[in-house]
Short mmCIF file of C-alpha atoms in Angstrom, two decimals:
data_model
loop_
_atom_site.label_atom_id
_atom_site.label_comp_id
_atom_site.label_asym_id
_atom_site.label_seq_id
_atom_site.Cartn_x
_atom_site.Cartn_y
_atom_site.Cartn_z
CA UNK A 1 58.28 25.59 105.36
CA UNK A 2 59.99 25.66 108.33
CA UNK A 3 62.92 22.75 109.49
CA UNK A 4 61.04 20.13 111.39
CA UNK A 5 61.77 18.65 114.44
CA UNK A 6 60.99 16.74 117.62
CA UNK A 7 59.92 19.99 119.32
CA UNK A 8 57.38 21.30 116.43
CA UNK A 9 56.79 18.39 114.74
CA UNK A 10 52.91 18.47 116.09
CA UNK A 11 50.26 19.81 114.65
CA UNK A 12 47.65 22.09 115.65
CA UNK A 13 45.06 24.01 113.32
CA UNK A 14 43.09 27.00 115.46
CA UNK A 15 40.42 26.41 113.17
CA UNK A 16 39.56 23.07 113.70
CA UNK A 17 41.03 21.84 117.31
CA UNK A 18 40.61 25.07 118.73
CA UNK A 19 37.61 27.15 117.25
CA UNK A 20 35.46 24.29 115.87
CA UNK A 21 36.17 22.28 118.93
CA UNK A 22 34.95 25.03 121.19
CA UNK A 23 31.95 25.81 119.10
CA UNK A 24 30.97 22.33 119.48
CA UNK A 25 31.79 21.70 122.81
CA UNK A 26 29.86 25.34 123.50
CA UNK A 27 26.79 23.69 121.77
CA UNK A 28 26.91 20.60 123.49
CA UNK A 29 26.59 22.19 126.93
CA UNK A 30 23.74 24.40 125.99
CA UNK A 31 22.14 21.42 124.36
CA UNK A 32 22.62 19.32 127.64
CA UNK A 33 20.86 22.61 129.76
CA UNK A 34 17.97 23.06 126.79
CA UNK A 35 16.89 19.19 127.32
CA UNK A 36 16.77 19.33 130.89
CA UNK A 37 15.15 22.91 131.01
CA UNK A 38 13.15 21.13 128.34
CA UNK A 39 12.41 18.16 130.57
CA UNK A 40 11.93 19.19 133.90
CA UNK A 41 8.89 22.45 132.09
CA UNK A 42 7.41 20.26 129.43
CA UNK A 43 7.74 22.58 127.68
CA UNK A 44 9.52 22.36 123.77
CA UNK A 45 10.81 18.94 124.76
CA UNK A 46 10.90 17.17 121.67
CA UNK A 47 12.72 20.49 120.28
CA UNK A 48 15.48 20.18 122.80
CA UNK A 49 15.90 16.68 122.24
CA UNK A 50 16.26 17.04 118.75
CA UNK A 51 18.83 19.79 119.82
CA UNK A 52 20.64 17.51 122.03
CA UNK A 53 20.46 14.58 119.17
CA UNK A 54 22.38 17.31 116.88
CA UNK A 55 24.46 18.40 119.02
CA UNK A 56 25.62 14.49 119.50
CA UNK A 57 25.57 13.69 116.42
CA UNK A 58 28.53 17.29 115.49
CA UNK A 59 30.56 15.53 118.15
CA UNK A 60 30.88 12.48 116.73
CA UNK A 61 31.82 13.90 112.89
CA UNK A 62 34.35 16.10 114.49
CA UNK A 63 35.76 12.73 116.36
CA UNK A 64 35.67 10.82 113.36
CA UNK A 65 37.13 13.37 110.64
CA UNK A 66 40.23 12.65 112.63
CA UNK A 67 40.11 9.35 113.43
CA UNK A 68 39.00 7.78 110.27
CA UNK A 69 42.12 9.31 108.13
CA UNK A 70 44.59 8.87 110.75
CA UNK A 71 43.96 5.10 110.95
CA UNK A 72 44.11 4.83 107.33
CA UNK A 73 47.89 6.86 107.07
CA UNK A 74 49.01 4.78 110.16
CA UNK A 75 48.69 1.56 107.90
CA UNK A 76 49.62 3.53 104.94
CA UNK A 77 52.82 4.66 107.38
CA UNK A 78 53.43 1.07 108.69
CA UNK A 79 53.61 -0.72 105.02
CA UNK A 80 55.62 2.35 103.96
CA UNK A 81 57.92 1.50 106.85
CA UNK A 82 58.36 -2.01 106.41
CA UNK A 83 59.10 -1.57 102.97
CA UNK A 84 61.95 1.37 103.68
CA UNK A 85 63.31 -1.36 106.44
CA UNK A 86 63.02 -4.58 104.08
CA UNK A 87 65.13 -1.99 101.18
CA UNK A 88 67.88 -1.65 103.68
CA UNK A 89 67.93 -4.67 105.20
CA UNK A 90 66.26 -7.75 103.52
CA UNK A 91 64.25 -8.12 105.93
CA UNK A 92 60.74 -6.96 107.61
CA UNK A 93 60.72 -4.83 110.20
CA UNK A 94 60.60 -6.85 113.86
CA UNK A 95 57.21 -7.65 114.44
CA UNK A 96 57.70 -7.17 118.36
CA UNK A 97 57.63 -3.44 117.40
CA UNK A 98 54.02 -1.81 117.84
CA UNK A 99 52.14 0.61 115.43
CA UNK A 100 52.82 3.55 117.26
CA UNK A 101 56.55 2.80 117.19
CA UNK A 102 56.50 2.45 113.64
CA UNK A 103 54.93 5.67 113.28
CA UNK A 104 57.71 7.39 115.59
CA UNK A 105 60.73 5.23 113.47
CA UNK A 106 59.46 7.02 110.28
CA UNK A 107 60.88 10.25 111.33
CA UNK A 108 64.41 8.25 111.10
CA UNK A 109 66.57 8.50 108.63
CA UNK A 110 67.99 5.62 106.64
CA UNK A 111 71.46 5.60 108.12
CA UNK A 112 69.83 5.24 111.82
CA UNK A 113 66.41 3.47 111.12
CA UNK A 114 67.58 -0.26 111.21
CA UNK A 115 69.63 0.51 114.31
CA UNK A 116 67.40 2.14 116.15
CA UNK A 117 64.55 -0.27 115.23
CA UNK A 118 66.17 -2.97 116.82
CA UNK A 119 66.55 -1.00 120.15
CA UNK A 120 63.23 -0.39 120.06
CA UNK A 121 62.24 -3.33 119.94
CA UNK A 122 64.66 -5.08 122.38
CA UNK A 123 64.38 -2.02 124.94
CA UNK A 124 60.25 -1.75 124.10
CA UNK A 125 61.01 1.86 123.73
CA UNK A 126 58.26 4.73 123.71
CA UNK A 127 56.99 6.25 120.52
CA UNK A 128 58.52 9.75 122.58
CA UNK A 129 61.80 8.18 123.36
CA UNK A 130 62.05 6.64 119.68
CA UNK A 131 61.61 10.27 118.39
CA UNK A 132 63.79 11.68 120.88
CA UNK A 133 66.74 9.50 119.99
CA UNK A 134 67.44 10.42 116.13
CA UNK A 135 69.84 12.37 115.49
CA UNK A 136 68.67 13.85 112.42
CA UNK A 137 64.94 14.45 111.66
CA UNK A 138 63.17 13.21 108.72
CA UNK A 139 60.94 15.57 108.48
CA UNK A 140 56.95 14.37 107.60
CA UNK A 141 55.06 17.48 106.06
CA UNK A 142 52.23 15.14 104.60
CA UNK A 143 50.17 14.22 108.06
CA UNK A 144 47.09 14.66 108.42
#
């Protein structure tokens, strides 16, 4: 596996944010013209409708195969975090800091983590500026 960093550390699969997305998206649209074909004839209606209703209901598993897991590592990530902090330190990690900053710091290693915690919190920095000030990447191969 290759070295991670700020500039590839995003992932994208082709099979499911590009091909499955457009598939669905593809069969959304044609659902949207069969129901109103479907309306404005008569003609199959309750067909196209059902259609439509499937078509809906794709959309939403394909929003929440992502969502659903992500929330659940971004707590997993955040107690992870504030136990890596309260090892080094003693202490918890500042509670001024958000989630998504807590995601960013885990891509810190231990030698900057408590410093640059503390400047994000007192500066408020950006998840993207958090990631874009360590010096060297902790790379996080387990995201899903």
């Amino acid at each position: 596996m290759k070295e991670q960093n700020y500039k590839n550390h995003r992932q994208y699969l082709l099979g499911y944010h590009g091909i499955t997305f457009l598939l669905i998206f593809i069969l959304l649209i044609a659902s949207i013209y069969n129901l109103y074909i479907g309306y404005k004839t008569r003609y199959e209606f309750r067909a196209a409708l059902m259609f439509f209703i499937t078509s809906l209901i794709l959309v939403s598993f394909f929003w929440y195969l992502r969502v659903f897991p992500n929330r659940a590592q971004d707590r997993a990530i955040r107690a992870e975090e504030n136990l890596r902090h309260f090892a080094l330190t003693g202490k918890l990690l500042n509670p001024a800091l958000s989630l998504s900053q807590i995601i960013a710091l885990r891509f810190a290693p231990d030698e900057e983590l408590v410093e640059l915690s503390n400047k994000a919190a007192a500066e408020n920095l950006s998840p993207d500026n958090i990631k874009k000030e360590i010096r060297n990447w902790r790379a996080d191969h387990h995201r899903a």
